[in-house]
């Protein structure tokens, strides 16, 4: 049974160490047990941790949290509450409010409460996790696309009118690519974007850096995490670690930042279940390559 100590590293019972011995190869982990690193911001790795720790195939694997990113206020945050307060007037009202991450949902929910929860347009969420965050904040979600990506959302979001543009409010990360905004505008939507939060790289401590060097698989939940990992680790070694990505957006970031395709793993549909599955796939490849079990 896996446990986690206060430093966010799993403690493996000592009697298990005698059961398995691991080889090393090509500079990969020299630990007795292989290591999977979870890189979401602090407090956001629990769902993946729980999913992986219940998988019998990972019984003899260390799971460690080394957050790659932190959230900060966005440059447009101070505009969010006044914008929401104006939604009660038809001249300013938006038909849709599009939320594309749990963090965007949290920031939006706080501002919604501060603005006394005015009447707003339909809320669209990019995927299940974002929808759950909104609903936990008491915000009803009217639309979720068939696939949890910005590209799919902008293709599938229904138009409200045929004679005038459908108005969309998009509270986003300052780091978010213009995929959603540009895709909707090409369809004739009128989009207002506010960068309400930012995603910034976390700086690894010396201990985190040493531990990350021993990783056999690294899990990425966003392009920002991929970029931050490389900023902290540097060098070719970082790019040779198999990357288990939550979805194709993070996978594409790995491609753009130098990963070989054979070291990139991601599910067809983003989500915790699919993400956990590709983590297992990535680890299986490492084991096969290194002839891990003697």
C-alpha atoms as an extended CHARMM CRD file, in Angstrom:
* protein
*
       294  EXT
         1         1  UNK       CA              0.0000000000        0.0000000000        0.0000000000  PROA      1               0.0000000000
         2         2  UNK       CA              1.3570000000        3.4400000000       -0.9440000000  PROA      2               0.0000000000
         3         3  UNK       CA              1.6340000000        6.2390000000        1.5980000000  PROA      3               0.0000000000
         4         4  UNK       CA              2.8180000000        9.8070000000        1.3300000000  PROA      4               0.0000000000
         5         5  UNK       CA              4.8540000000       11.7090000000        3.9020000000  PROA      5               0.0000000000
         6         6  UNK       CA              4.8480000000       15.4390000000        4.6310000000  PROA      6               0.0000000000
         7         7  UNK       CA              7.4820000000       16.0890000000        1.9520000000  PROA      7               0.0000000000
         8         8  UNK       CA              5.0470000000       14.7730000000       -0.6940000000  PROA      8               0.0000000000
         9         9  UNK       CA              7.1440000000       11.6560000000       -1.4260000000  PROA      9               0.0000000000
        10        10  UNK       CA              5.7950000000        8.1270000000       -1.0970000000  PROA      10              0.0000000000
        11        11  UNK       CA              7.3310000000        5.9130000000        1.5760000000  PROA      11              0.0000000000
        12        12  UNK       CA              7.7210000000        2.3170000000        0.3790000000  PROA      12              0.0000000000
        13        13  UNK       CA              7.7210000000       -0.4250000000        3.0520000000  PROA      13              0.0000000000
        14        14  UNK       CA             11.2390000000       -1.7650000000        3.5700000000  PROA      14              0.0000000000
        15        15  UNK       CA             10.2180000000       -5.4040000000        3.1230000000  PROA      15              0.0000000000
        16        16  UNK       CA              9.3860000000       -4.6610000000       -0.5110000000  PROA      16              0.0000000000
        17        17  UNK       CA             12.9260000000       -3.5630000000       -1.2960000000  PROA      17              0.0000000000
        18        18  UNK       CA             14.2080000000       -7.1130000000       -1.0330000000  PROA      18              0.0000000000
        19        19  UNK       CA             11.6300000000       -8.3110000000       -3.5350000000  PROA      19              0.0000000000
        20        20  UNK       CA             12.8600000000       -6.3200000000       -6.5360000000  PROA      20              0.0000000000
        21        21  UNK       CA             16.1410000000       -4.9720000000       -7.8340000000  PROA      21              0.0000000000
        22        22  UNK       CA             16.2680000000       -2.4520000000      -10.6700000000  PROA      22              0.0000000000
        23        23  UNK       CA             18.8940000000       -1.9700000000      -13.3440000000  PROA      23              0.0000000000
        24        24  UNK       CA             19.8500000000        1.3900000000      -14.7330000000  PROA      24              0.0000000000
        25        25  UNK       CA             20.4200000000        2.3920000000      -18.3470000000  PROA      25              0.0000000000
        26        26  UNK       CA             21.3600000000        5.4760000000      -20.3460000000  PROA      26              0.0000000000
        27        27  UNK       CA             21.5880000000        7.6750000000      -17.2650000000  PROA      27              0.0000000000
        28        28  UNK       CA             18.0560000000        6.9480000000      -16.0430000000  PROA      28              0.0000000000
        29        29  UNK       CA             17.0660000000        6.5550000000      -12.4090000000  PROA      29              0.0000000000
        30        30  UNK       CA             19.4850000000        4.5990000000      -10.2190000000  PROA      30              0.0000000000
        31        31  UNK       CA             16.9900000000        4.2640000000       -7.3710000000  PROA      31              0.0000000000
        32        32  UNK       CA             15.7680000000        0.8900000000       -6.1520000000  PROA      32              0.0000000000
        33        33  UNK       CA             12.2770000000        1.9310000000       -7.1960000000  PROA      33              0.0000000000
        34        34  UNK       CA             11.2840000000        3.8780000000      -10.2700000000  PROA      34              0.0000000000
        35        35  UNK       CA              9.9770000000        7.4090000000       -9.8530000000  PROA      35              0.0000000000
        36        36  UNK       CA              7.0350000000        9.2540000000      -11.3820000000  PROA      36              0.0000000000
        37        37  UNK       CA              6.9950000000       13.0320000000      -10.8670000000  PROA      37              0.0000000000
        38        38  UNK       CA              3.7080000000       14.9890000000      -10.7040000000  PROA      38              0.0000000000
        39        39  UNK       CA              4.1900000000       18.6210000000      -11.7190000000  PROA      39              0.0000000000
        40        40  UNK       CA              0.8910000000       20.4300000000      -11.2700000000  PROA      40              0.0000000000
        41        41  UNK       CA              0.8100000000       23.3410000000       -8.8490000000  PROA      41              0.0000000000
        42        42  UNK       CA              0.7450000000       22.5860000000       -5.1390000000  PROA      42              0.0000000000
        43        43  UNK       CA             -2.5570000000       21.0570000000       -4.0640000000  PROA      43              0.0000000000
        44        44  UNK       CA             -3.6630000000       20.1280000000       -7.6040000000  PROA      44              0.0000000000
        45        45  UNK       CA             -1.9850000000       16.7090000000       -7.9370000000  PROA      45              0.0000000000
        46        46  UNK       CA             -4.2590000000       14.8150000000       -5.5510000000  PROA      46              0.0000000000
        47        47  UNK       CA             -6.6620000000       13.3170000000       -8.1140000000  PROA      47              0.0000000000
        48        48  UNK       CA             -3.9000000000       11.9220000000      -10.2840000000  PROA      48              0.0000000000
        49        49  UNK       CA             -2.0130000000       10.7700000000       -7.1940000000  PROA      49              0.0000000000
        50        50  UNK       CA             -5.0520000000        8.8620000000       -5.9480000000  PROA      50              0.0000000000
        51        51  UNK       CA             -5.6720000000        7.2790000000       -9.3430000000  PROA      51              0.0000000000
        52        52  UNK       CA             -2.0860000000        6.1360000000       -9.7130000000  PROA      52              0.0000000000
        53        53  UNK       CA             -1.6770000000        4.9550000000       -6.1330000000  PROA      53              0.0000000000
        54        54  UNK       CA             -4.6700000000        2.6210000000       -6.5280000000  PROA      54              0.0000000000
        55        55  UNK       CA             -3.1790000000        0.9680000000       -9.6280000000  PROA      55              0.0000000000
        56        56  UNK       CA             -1.5950000000       -2.3970000000       -8.7710000000  PROA      56              0.0000000000
        57        57  UNK       CA              0.8150000000       -2.0490000000      -11.6870000000  PROA      57              0.0000000000
        58        58  UNK       CA              2.4670000000        0.8440000000       -9.8540000000  PROA      58              0.0000000000
        59        59  UNK       CA              2.7750000000       -0.8640000000       -6.4770000000  PROA      59              0.0000000000
        60        60  UNK       CA              6.5670000000       -0.6270000000       -6.4800000000  PROA      60              0.0000000000
        61        61  UNK       CA              6.8950000000        2.8880000000       -7.8260000000  PROA      61              0.0000000000
        62        62  UNK       CA              7.5760000000        6.1810000000       -6.0470000000  PROA      62              0.0000000000
        63        63  UNK       CA              5.1990000000        9.0610000000       -6.7620000000  PROA      63              0.0000000000
        64        64  UNK       CA              6.5800000000       12.5020000000       -5.9690000000  PROA      64              0.0000000000
        65        65  UNK       CA              5.0940000000       15.9740000000       -6.2980000000  PROA      65              0.0000000000
        66        66  UNK       CA              7.4460000000       18.6240000000       -7.6620000000  PROA      66              0.0000000000
        67        67  UNK       CA              5.2400000000       21.5570000000       -8.7000000000  PROA      67              0.0000000000
        68        68  UNK       CA              6.4430000000       23.2730000000      -11.8710000000  PROA      68              0.0000000000
        69        69  UNK       CA              4.0100000000       26.1830000000      -11.8570000000  PROA      69              0.0000000000
        70        70  UNK       CA              2.3720000000       28.6950000000       -9.5480000000  PROA      70              0.0000000000
        71        71  UNK       CA             -0.5980000000       30.9590000000      -10.1370000000  PROA      71              0.0000000000
        72        72  UNK       CA             -0.5190000000       34.7210000000       -9.8180000000  PROA      72              0.0000000000
        73        73  UNK       CA             -2.8750000000       37.6170000000      -10.4790000000  PROA      73              0.0000000000
        74        74  UNK       CA             -3.3790000000       38.4560000000      -14.1270000000  PROA      74              0.0000000000
        75        75  UNK       CA             -3.0110000000       41.9800000000      -15.5360000000  PROA      75              0.0000000000
        76        76  UNK       CA             -6.7920000000       42.2790000000      -16.0820000000  PROA      76              0.0000000000
        77        77  UNK       CA             -7.9770000000       40.8880000000      -12.7370000000  PROA      77              0.0000000000
        78        78  UNK       CA             -9.0740000000       44.3130000000      -11.4730000000  PROA      78              0.0000000000
        79        79  UNK       CA            -11.4100000000       44.6270000000      -14.4700000000  PROA      79              0.0000000000
        80        80  UNK       CA            -13.2670000000       41.3730000000      -13.7910000000  PROA      80              0.0000000000
        81        81  UNK       CA            -15.7020000000       42.4590000000      -11.0520000000  PROA      81              0.0000000000
        82        82  UNK       CA            -16.7770000000       45.6730000000      -12.8640000000  PROA      82              0.0000000000
        83        83  UNK       CA            -17.2480000000       43.6740000000      -16.0560000000  PROA      83              0.0000000000
        84        84  UNK       CA            -19.5100000000       41.1740000000      -14.2970000000  PROA      84              0.0000000000
        85        85  UNK       CA            -21.4950000000       43.9260000000      -12.5980000000  PROA      85              0.0000000000
        86        86  UNK       CA            -22.3240000000       45.3820000000      -16.0280000000  PROA      86              0.0000000000
        87        87  UNK       CA            -23.7670000000       42.0540000000      -17.2000000000  PROA      87              0.0000000000
        88        88  UNK       CA            -27.1610000000       42.9420000000      -15.7270000000  PROA      88              0.0000000000
        89        89  UNK       CA            -27.5540000000       45.5750000000      -18.4410000000  PROA      89              0.0000000000
        90        90  UNK       CA            -28.5440000000       44.2260000000      -21.8490000000  PROA      90              0.0000000000
        91        91  UNK       CA            -26.1450000000       46.5050000000      -23.7070000000  PROA      91              0.0000000000
        92        92  UNK       CA            -23.1720000000       44.8040000000      -22.0610000000  PROA      92              0.0000000000
        93        93  UNK       CA            -24.5860000000       41.2950000000      -21.5600000000  PROA      93              0.0000000000
        94        94  UNK       CA            -22.6790000000       38.3420000000      -23.0290000000  PROA      94              0.0000000000
        95        95  UNK       CA            -24.3770000000       35.2550000000      -24.4110000000  PROA      95              0.0000000000
        96        96  UNK       CA            -21.6510000000       32.9160000000      -23.1740000000  PROA      96              0.0000000000
        97        97  UNK       CA            -18.9450000000       32.9520000000      -20.5510000000  PROA      97              0.0000000000
        98        98  UNK       CA            -16.2800000000       30.4500000000      -21.5570000000  PROA      98              0.0000000000
        99        99  UNK       CA            -14.0820000000       28.9400000000      -18.8410000000  PROA      99              0.0000000000
       100       100  UNK       CA            -11.1090000000       26.8320000000      -19.9080000000  PROA      100             0.0000000000
       101       101  UNK       CA             -9.4320000000       25.5960000000      -16.6930000000  PROA      101             0.0000000000
       102       102  UNK       CA            -10.2070000000       24.8930000000      -13.0330000000  PROA      102             0.0000000000
       103       103  UNK       CA             -8.0310000000       27.8540000000      -12.0200000000  PROA      103             0.0000000000
       104       104  UNK       CA             -9.9260000000       30.1710000000      -14.3760000000  PROA      104             0.0000000000
       105       105  UNK       CA            -13.1220000000       28.8130000000      -12.8110000000  PROA      105             0.0000000000
       106       106  UNK       CA            -11.8690000000       29.5550000000       -9.2970000000  PROA      106             0.0000000000
       107       107  UNK       CA            -10.8410000000       33.1120000000      -10.1610000000  PROA      107             0.0000000000
       108       108  UNK       CA            -14.1310000000       33.7010000000      -11.9730000000  PROA      108             0.0000000000
       109       109  UNK       CA            -16.1490000000       32.2850000000       -9.0640000000  PROA      109             0.0000000000
       110       110  UNK       CA            -14.4730000000       34.5880000000       -6.5440000000  PROA      110             0.0000000000
       111       111  UNK       CA            -15.1870000000       37.6380000000       -8.7070000000  PROA      111             0.0000000000
       112       112  UNK       CA            -18.7540000000       36.4750000000       -9.3370000000  PROA      112             0.0000000000
       113       113  UNK       CA            -19.3980000000       36.4040000000       -5.6010000000  PROA      113             0.0000000000
       114       114  UNK       CA            -17.7390000000       39.8010000000       -5.0880000000  PROA      114             0.0000000000
       115       115  UNK       CA            -19.9970000000       41.2720000000       -7.7760000000  PROA      115             0.0000000000
       116       116  UNK       CA            -23.0920000000       39.9490000000       -5.8910000000  PROA      116             0.0000000000
       117       117  UNK       CA            -23.7220000000       37.1130000000       -8.3700000000  PROA      117             0.0000000000
       118       118  UNK       CA            -25.3970000000       39.1040000000      -11.1730000000  PROA      118             0.0000000000
       119       119  UNK       CA            -27.4270000000       37.5280000000      -13.9650000000  PROA      119             0.0000000000
       120       120  UNK       CA            -24.9690000000       36.2500000000      -16.5510000000  PROA      120             0.0000000000
       121       121  UNK       CA            -25.0750000000       34.4360000000      -19.8770000000  PROA      121             0.0000000000
       122       122  UNK       CA            -24.7160000000       30.7120000000      -20.3690000000  PROA      122             0.0000000000
       123       123  UNK       CA            -21.5270000000       29.2460000000      -18.9460000000  PROA      123             0.0000000000
       124       124  UNK       CA            -19.4310000000       26.8930000000      -21.0760000000  PROA      124             0.0000000000
       125       125  UNK       CA            -16.6630000000       24.7540000000      -19.5310000000  PROA      125             0.0000000000
       126       126  UNK       CA            -13.8590000000       23.1680000000      -21.5180000000  PROA      126             0.0000000000
       127       127  UNK       CA            -14.0540000000       19.8390000000      -19.6840000000  PROA      127             0.0000000000
       128       128  UNK       CA            -15.1870000000       17.7920000000      -16.7160000000  PROA      128             0.0000000000
       129       129  UNK       CA            -12.7260000000       19.1430000000      -14.1330000000  PROA      129             0.0000000000
       130       130  UNK       CA            -13.5560000000       22.7460000000      -15.0060000000  PROA      130             0.0000000000
       131       131  UNK       CA            -17.2740000000       21.9790000000      -14.9220000000  PROA      131             0.0000000000
       132       132  UNK       CA            -16.9630000000       20.3710000000      -11.4820000000  PROA      132             0.0000000000
       133       133  UNK       CA            -15.0780000000       23.3950000000      -10.1400000000  PROA      133             0.0000000000
       134       134  UNK       CA            -17.7660000000       25.7650000000      -11.4070000000  PROA      134             0.0000000000
       135       135  UNK       CA            -20.6260000000       23.6690000000      -10.0710000000  PROA      135             0.0000000000
       136       136  UNK       CA            -18.9300000000       23.4190000000       -6.6770000000  PROA      136             0.0000000000
       137       137  UNK       CA            -19.0030000000       27.2260000000       -6.6850000000  PROA      137             0.0000000000
       138       138  UNK       CA            -22.7290000000       27.2080000000       -7.4060000000  PROA      138             0.0000000000
       139       139  UNK       CA            -22.3990000000       28.1850000000      -11.0640000000  PROA      139             0.0000000000
       140       140  UNK       CA            -24.4980000000       26.2270000000      -13.5330000000  PROA      140             0.0000000000
       141       141  UNK       CA            -22.7170000000       24.9640000000      -16.6500000000  PROA      141             0.0000000000
       142       142  UNK       CA            -24.7630000000       24.8750000000      -19.8480000000  PROA      142             0.0000000000
       143       143  UNK       CA            -22.2330000000       23.5250000000      -22.3290000000  PROA      143             0.0000000000
       144       144  UNK       CA            -19.2430000000       21.1590000000      -22.3770000000  PROA      144             0.0000000000
       145       145  UNK       CA            -17.6280000000       20.1280000000      -25.6860000000  PROA      145             0.0000000000
       146       146  UNK       CA            -17.2020000000       16.5250000000      -26.7670000000  PROA      146             0.0000000000
       147       147  UNK       CA            -13.4470000000       16.7890000000      -26.2090000000  PROA      147             0.0000000000
       148       148  UNK       CA            -11.7470000000       18.8880000000      -23.5510000000  PROA      148             0.0000000000
       149       149  UNK       CA             -9.6860000000       21.1490000000      -25.8120000000  PROA      149             0.0000000000
       150       150  UNK       CA             -9.9800000000       24.7960000000      -26.7900000000  PROA      150             0.0000000000
       151       151  UNK       CA            -10.0590000000       23.8300000000      -30.4640000000  PROA      151             0.0000000000
       152       152  UNK       CA            -13.0500000000       21.5230000000      -29.9660000000  PROA      152             0.0000000000
       153       153  UNK       CA            -14.8590000000       24.0460000000      -27.7860000000  PROA      153             0.0000000000
       154       154  UNK       CA            -14.5560000000       26.7940000000      -30.3700000000  PROA      154             0.0000000000
       155       155  UNK       CA            -15.8430000000       24.4540000000      -33.1070000000  PROA      155             0.0000000000
       156       156  UNK       CA            -18.8130000000       23.1540000000      -31.1250000000  PROA      156             0.0000000000
       157       157  UNK       CA            -20.0420000000       26.1730000000      -29.1310000000  PROA      157             0.0000000000
       158       158  UNK       CA            -23.5480000000       26.8890000000      -30.5160000000  PROA      158             0.0000000000
       159       159  UNK       CA            -24.3670000000       30.2340000000      -32.0570000000  PROA      159             0.0000000000
       160       160  UNK       CA            -27.1770000000       32.0750000000      -30.3000000000  PROA      160             0.0000000000
       161       161  UNK       CA            -28.2560000000       34.1800000000      -33.2850000000  PROA      161             0.0000000000
       162       162  UNK       CA            -28.0550000000       34.2000000000      -37.0650000000  PROA      162             0.0000000000
       163       163  UNK       CA            -28.4110000000       37.9280000000      -37.6620000000  PROA      163             0.0000000000
       164       164  UNK       CA            -26.0630000000       39.3750000000      -35.0230000000  PROA      164             0.0000000000
       165       165  UNK       CA            -22.7990000000       38.0830000000      -33.5190000000  PROA      165             0.0000000000
       166       166  UNK       CA            -22.9440000000       35.8310000000      -30.4720000000  PROA      166             0.0000000000
       167       167  UNK       CA            -21.1070000000       37.6130000000      -27.6380000000  PROA      167             0.0000000000
       168       168  UNK       CA            -18.5600000000       35.6090000000      -25.6380000000  PROA      168             0.0000000000
       169       169  UNK       CA            -16.6650000000       36.5920000000      -22.5110000000  PROA      169             0.0000000000
       170       170  UNK       CA            -13.3880000000       34.7050000000      -22.1000000000  PROA      170             0.0000000000
       171       171  UNK       CA            -11.5800000000       35.1280000000      -18.7270000000  PROA      171             0.0000000000
       172       172  UNK       CA             -8.2280000000       33.4910000000      -19.3990000000  PROA      172             0.0000000000
       173       173  UNK       CA             -4.6890000000       32.8650000000      -18.3040000000  PROA      173             0.0000000000
       174       174  UNK       CA             -2.2090000000       35.4380000000      -19.5300000000  PROA      174             0.0000000000
       175       175  UNK       CA             -0.2540000000       32.4770000000      -20.9340000000  PROA      175             0.0000000000
       176       176  UNK       CA             -3.1680000000       30.9850000000      -22.8870000000  PROA      176             0.0000000000
       177       177  UNK       CA             -2.6600000000       30.8110000000      -26.6460000000  PROA      177             0.0000000000
       178       178  UNK       CA             -5.2040000000       32.6670000000      -28.8320000000  PROA      178             0.0000000000
       179       179  UNK       CA             -6.6420000000       29.3880000000      -30.1830000000  PROA      179             0.0000000000
       180       180  UNK       CA            -10.0800000000       29.7810000000      -28.6240000000  PROA      180             0.0000000000
       181       181  UNK       CA            -10.4800000000       33.4950000000      -29.2070000000  PROA      181             0.0000000000
       182       182  UNK       CA             -9.3370000000       33.3940000000      -32.8350000000  PROA      182             0.0000000000
       183       183  UNK       CA            -11.3510000000       30.2610000000      -33.5940000000  PROA      183             0.0000000000
       184       184  UNK       CA            -14.5830000000       31.8240000000      -32.3190000000  PROA      184             0.0000000000
       185       185  UNK       CA            -13.9150000000       35.1060000000      -34.1000000000  PROA      185             0.0000000000
       186       186  UNK       CA            -13.4450000000       33.2280000000      -37.3750000000  PROA      186             0.0000000000
       187       187  UNK       CA            -16.9390000000       31.8090000000      -36.8460000000  PROA      187             0.0000000000
       188       188  UNK       CA            -18.3120000000       35.3310000000      -36.4180000000  PROA      188             0.0000000000
       189       189  UNK       CA            -18.4640000000       35.4320000000      -32.6050000000  PROA      189             0.0000000000
       190       190  UNK       CA            -17.6350000000       38.6450000000      -30.7640000000  PROA      190             0.0000000000
       191       191  UNK       CA            -15.0920000000       37.7830000000      -28.0580000000  PROA      191             0.0000000000
       192       192  UNK       CA            -14.0180000000       39.8370000000      -25.0360000000  PROA      192             0.0000000000
       193       193  UNK       CA            -10.9330000000       38.4150000000      -23.3530000000  PROA      193             0.0000000000
       194       194  UNK       CA             -9.5810000000       39.4050000000      -19.9450000000  PROA      194             0.0000000000
       195       195  UNK       CA             -6.3560000000       37.8700000000      -18.6480000000  PROA      195             0.0000000000
       196       196  UNK       CA             -7.5380000000       37.3440000000      -15.0950000000  PROA      196             0.0000000000
       197       197  UNK       CA             -4.7030000000       35.1430000000      -13.8260000000  PROA      197             0.0000000000
       198       198  UNK       CA             -1.1840000000       34.1970000000      -14.7800000000  PROA      198             0.0000000000
       199       199  UNK       CA              0.8210000000       31.0040000000      -14.6610000000  PROA      199             0.0000000000
       200       200  UNK       CA              4.4430000000       31.4510000000      -13.6190000000  PROA      200             0.0000000000
       201       201  UNK       CA              7.2790000000       28.9270000000      -13.2950000000  PROA      201             0.0000000000
       202       202  UNK       CA              8.0270000000       27.5560000000       -9.8470000000  PROA      202             0.0000000000
       203       203  UNK       CA             11.7030000000       27.5720000000       -8.8900000000  PROA      203             0.0000000000
       204       204  UNK       CA             12.9750000000       24.1570000000       -7.7830000000  PROA      204             0.0000000000
       205       205  UNK       CA             14.8230000000       23.9270000000       -4.4940000000  PROA      205             0.0000000000
       206       206  UNK       CA             18.1570000000       22.0940000000       -4.5180000000  PROA      206             0.0000000000
       207       207  UNK       CA             16.4360000000       19.0330000000       -3.0790000000  PROA      207             0.0000000000
       208       208  UNK       CA             13.6990000000       19.1480000000       -5.7120000000  PROA      208             0.0000000000
       209       209  UNK       CA             16.2780000000       19.5070000000       -8.4800000000  PROA      209             0.0000000000
       210       210  UNK       CA             18.2110000000       16.4690000000       -7.2490000000  PROA      210             0.0000000000
       211       211  UNK       CA             15.0310000000       14.4450000000       -6.9660000000  PROA      211             0.0000000000
       212       212  UNK       CA             13.7680000000       15.5220000000      -10.3940000000  PROA      212             0.0000000000
       213       213  UNK       CA             17.0450000000       14.3300000000      -11.9480000000  PROA      213             0.0000000000
       214       214  UNK       CA             16.1000000000       10.7940000000      -10.8490000000  PROA      214             0.0000000000
       215       215  UNK       CA             12.6430000000       10.8840000000      -12.4850000000  PROA      215             0.0000000000
       216       216  UNK       CA             11.7690000000        8.0680000000      -14.8920000000  PROA      216             0.0000000000
       217       217  UNK       CA              8.4470000000        9.5820000000      -16.0220000000  PROA      217             0.0000000000
       218       218  UNK       CA              7.2250000000       13.1640000000      -15.6560000000  PROA      218             0.0000000000
       219       219  UNK       CA              3.5230000000       14.1280000000      -15.7550000000  PROA      219             0.0000000000
       220       220  UNK       CA              2.4850000000       17.3900000000      -17.4100000000  PROA      220             0.0000000000
       221       221  UNK       CA             -0.9290000000       19.0360000000      -17.0400000000  PROA      221             0.0000000000
       222       222  UNK       CA             -0.2440000000       22.1630000000      -19.1040000000  PROA      222             0.0000000000
       223       223  UNK       CA              2.2060000000       23.6750000000      -21.6020000000  PROA      223             0.0000000000
       224       224  UNK       CA              3.3510000000       26.0320000000      -18.8360000000  PROA      224             0.0000000000
       225       225  UNK       CA              4.4710000000       23.0460000000      -16.7600000000  PROA      225             0.0000000000
       226       226  UNK       CA              6.4800000000       21.6910000000      -19.7050000000  PROA      226             0.0000000000
       227       227  UNK       CA              8.2420000000       25.0220000000      -20.1490000000  PROA      227             0.0000000000
       228       228  UNK       CA              8.9140000000       25.3790000000      -16.4220000000  PROA      228             0.0000000000
       229       229  UNK       CA             10.3500000000       21.8510000000      -16.2070000000  PROA      229             0.0000000000
       230       230  UNK       CA             12.9050000000       22.6830000000      -18.8900000000  PROA      230             0.0000000000
       231       231  UNK       CA             13.7160000000       26.0280000000      -17.2930000000  PROA      231             0.0000000000
       232       232  UNK       CA             14.4650000000       24.2810000000      -14.0220000000  PROA      232             0.0000000000
       233       233  UNK       CA             16.2210000000       21.2000000000      -15.3910000000  PROA      233             0.0000000000
       234       234  UNK       CA             17.9020000000       22.3480000000      -18.5990000000  PROA      234             0.0000000000
       235       235  UNK       CA             19.8960000000       20.1570000000      -20.9500000000  PROA      235             0.0000000000
       236       236  UNK       CA             19.0910000000       17.1290000000      -23.0640000000  PROA      236             0.0000000000
       237       237  UNK       CA             18.3360000000       14.9040000000      -20.0700000000  PROA      237             0.0000000000
       238       238  UNK       CA             15.1000000000       16.7610000000      -19.3310000000  PROA      238             0.0000000000
       239       239  UNK       CA             13.8140000000       16.2100000000      -22.8560000000  PROA      239             0.0000000000
       240       240  UNK       CA             14.6170000000       12.4770000000      -22.8690000000  PROA      240             0.0000000000
       241       241  UNK       CA             12.3740000000       11.6830000000      -19.9080000000  PROA      241             0.0000000000
       242       242  UNK       CA              9.0920000000       10.1080000000      -21.0780000000  PROA      242             0.0000000000
       243       243  UNK       CA              6.3730000000       12.7360000000      -20.7310000000  PROA      243             0.0000000000
       244       244  UNK       CA              2.8730000000       11.6370000000      -19.6980000000  PROA      244             0.0000000000
       245       245  UNK       CA              0.5750000000       14.4990000000      -20.7020000000  PROA      245             0.0000000000
       246       246  UNK       CA             -3.0190000000       15.1920000000      -19.7070000000  PROA      246             0.0000000000
       247       247  UNK       CA             -3.9460000000       15.8930000000      -23.3340000000  PROA      247             0.0000000000
       248       248  UNK       CA             -2.7710000000       16.8540000000      -26.7880000000  PROA      248             0.0000000000
       249       249  UNK       CA             -2.1630000000       20.5250000000      -25.9270000000  PROA      249             0.0000000000
       250       250  UNK       CA              0.5450000000       19.6210000000      -23.4130000000  PROA      250             0.0000000000
       251       251  UNK       CA              1.8400000000       16.9370000000      -25.7820000000  PROA      251             0.0000000000
       252       252  UNK       CA              2.2190000000       19.5260000000      -28.5340000000  PROA      252             0.0000000000
       253       253  UNK       CA              4.1820000000       21.7230000000      -26.1400000000  PROA      253             0.0000000000
       254       254  UNK       CA              6.5590000000       18.8060000000      -25.5590000000  PROA      254             0.0000000000
       255       255  UNK       CA              7.0370000000       18.4310000000      -29.3210000000  PROA      255             0.0000000000
       256       256  UNK       CA              7.7270000000       22.1260000000      -29.7400000000  PROA      256             0.0000000000
       257       257  UNK       CA             10.2620000000       22.0450000000      -26.8900000000  PROA      257             0.0000000000
       258       258  UNK       CA             12.3120000000       19.1420000000      -28.1900000000  PROA      258             0.0000000000
       259       259  UNK       CA             10.8380000000       15.8560000000      -26.9960000000  PROA      259             0.0000000000
       260       260  UNK       CA             11.0330000000       12.9010000000      -29.3650000000  PROA      260             0.0000000000
       261       261  UNK       CA              7.6090000000       11.6420000000      -30.3760000000  PROA      261             0.0000000000
       262       262  UNK       CA              8.3280000000        8.2040000000      -28.9180000000  PROA      262             0.0000000000
       263       263  UNK       CA              8.7180000000        9.8020000000      -25.4750000000  PROA      263             0.0000000000
       264       264  UNK       CA              5.3820000000       11.6450000000      -25.5440000000  PROA      264             0.0000000000
       265       265  UNK       CA              2.2800000000        9.9190000000      -24.1720000000  PROA      265             0.0000000000
       266       266  UNK       CA             -1.2340000000       11.3930000000      -24.0310000000  PROA      266             0.0000000000
       267       267  UNK       CA             -4.8490000000       10.1600000000      -24.1000000000  PROA      267             0.0000000000
       268       268  UNK       CA             -7.2480000000       10.8340000000      -26.9520000000  PROA      268             0.0000000000
       269       269  UNK       CA             -9.5410000000       12.6730000000      -24.5490000000  PROA      269             0.0000000000
       270       270  UNK       CA             -8.0860000000       14.7430000000      -21.6870000000  PROA      270             0.0000000000
       271       271  UNK       CA             -9.0280000000       13.6730000000      -18.1760000000  PROA      271             0.0000000000
       272       272  UNK       CA             -7.6210000000       12.0600000000      -15.0420000000  PROA      272             0.0000000000
       273       273  UNK       CA             -8.5040000000        8.4940000000      -16.0620000000  PROA      273             0.0000000000
       274       274  UNK       CA             -6.8740000000        8.7390000000      -19.4610000000  PROA      274             0.0000000000
       275       275  UNK       CA             -3.9160000000       10.6160000000      -18.0140000000  PROA      275             0.0000000000
       276       276  UNK       CA             -3.2930000000        7.8930000000      -15.4330000000  PROA      276             0.0000000000
       277       277  UNK       CA             -3.4610000000        5.2770000000      -18.1890000000  PROA      277             0.0000000000
       278       278  UNK       CA             -0.7490000000        6.9400000000      -20.2770000000  PROA      278             0.0000000000
       279       279  UNK       CA              1.4400000000        7.3140000000      -17.1760000000  PROA      279             0.0000000000
       280       280  UNK       CA              1.3460000000        3.5140000000      -16.9170000000  PROA      280             0.0000000000
       281       281  UNK       CA              2.1400000000        3.2560000000      -20.6330000000  PROA      281             0.0000000000
       282       282  UNK       CA              5.1120000000        5.5770000000      -20.2870000000  PROA      282             0.0000000000
       283       283  UNK       CA              6.4850000000        3.6370000000      -17.3400000000  PROA      283             0.0000000000
       284       284  UNK       CA              6.0290000000        0.3620000000      -19.2140000000  PROA      284             0.0000000000
       285       285  UNK       CA              8.2100000000        1.7250000000      -21.9920000000  PROA      285             0.0000000000
       286       286  UNK       CA             10.9370000000        2.6810000000      -19.5230000000  PROA      286             0.0000000000
       287       287  UNK       CA             10.8100000000       -0.7660000000      -17.9490000000  PROA      287             0.0000000000
       288       288  UNK       CA             10.9760000000       -2.4590000000      -21.3220000000  PROA      288             0.0000000000
       289       289  UNK       CA             13.8730000000       -0.3120000000      -22.4640000000  PROA      289             0.0000000000
       290       290  UNK       CA             15.8860000000       -0.7620000000      -19.3050000000  PROA      290             0.0000000000
       291       291  UNK       CA             15.0130000000       -4.3890000000      -18.5860000000  PROA      291             0.0000000000
       292       292  UNK       CA             14.0170000000       -3.1500000000      -15.1540000000  PROA      292             0.0000000000
       293       293  UNK       CA             13.1550000000       -6.3590000000      -13.3280000000  PROA      293             0.0000000000
       294       294  UNK       CA             15.9250000000       -8.8910000000      -12.9210000000  PROA      294             0.0000000000
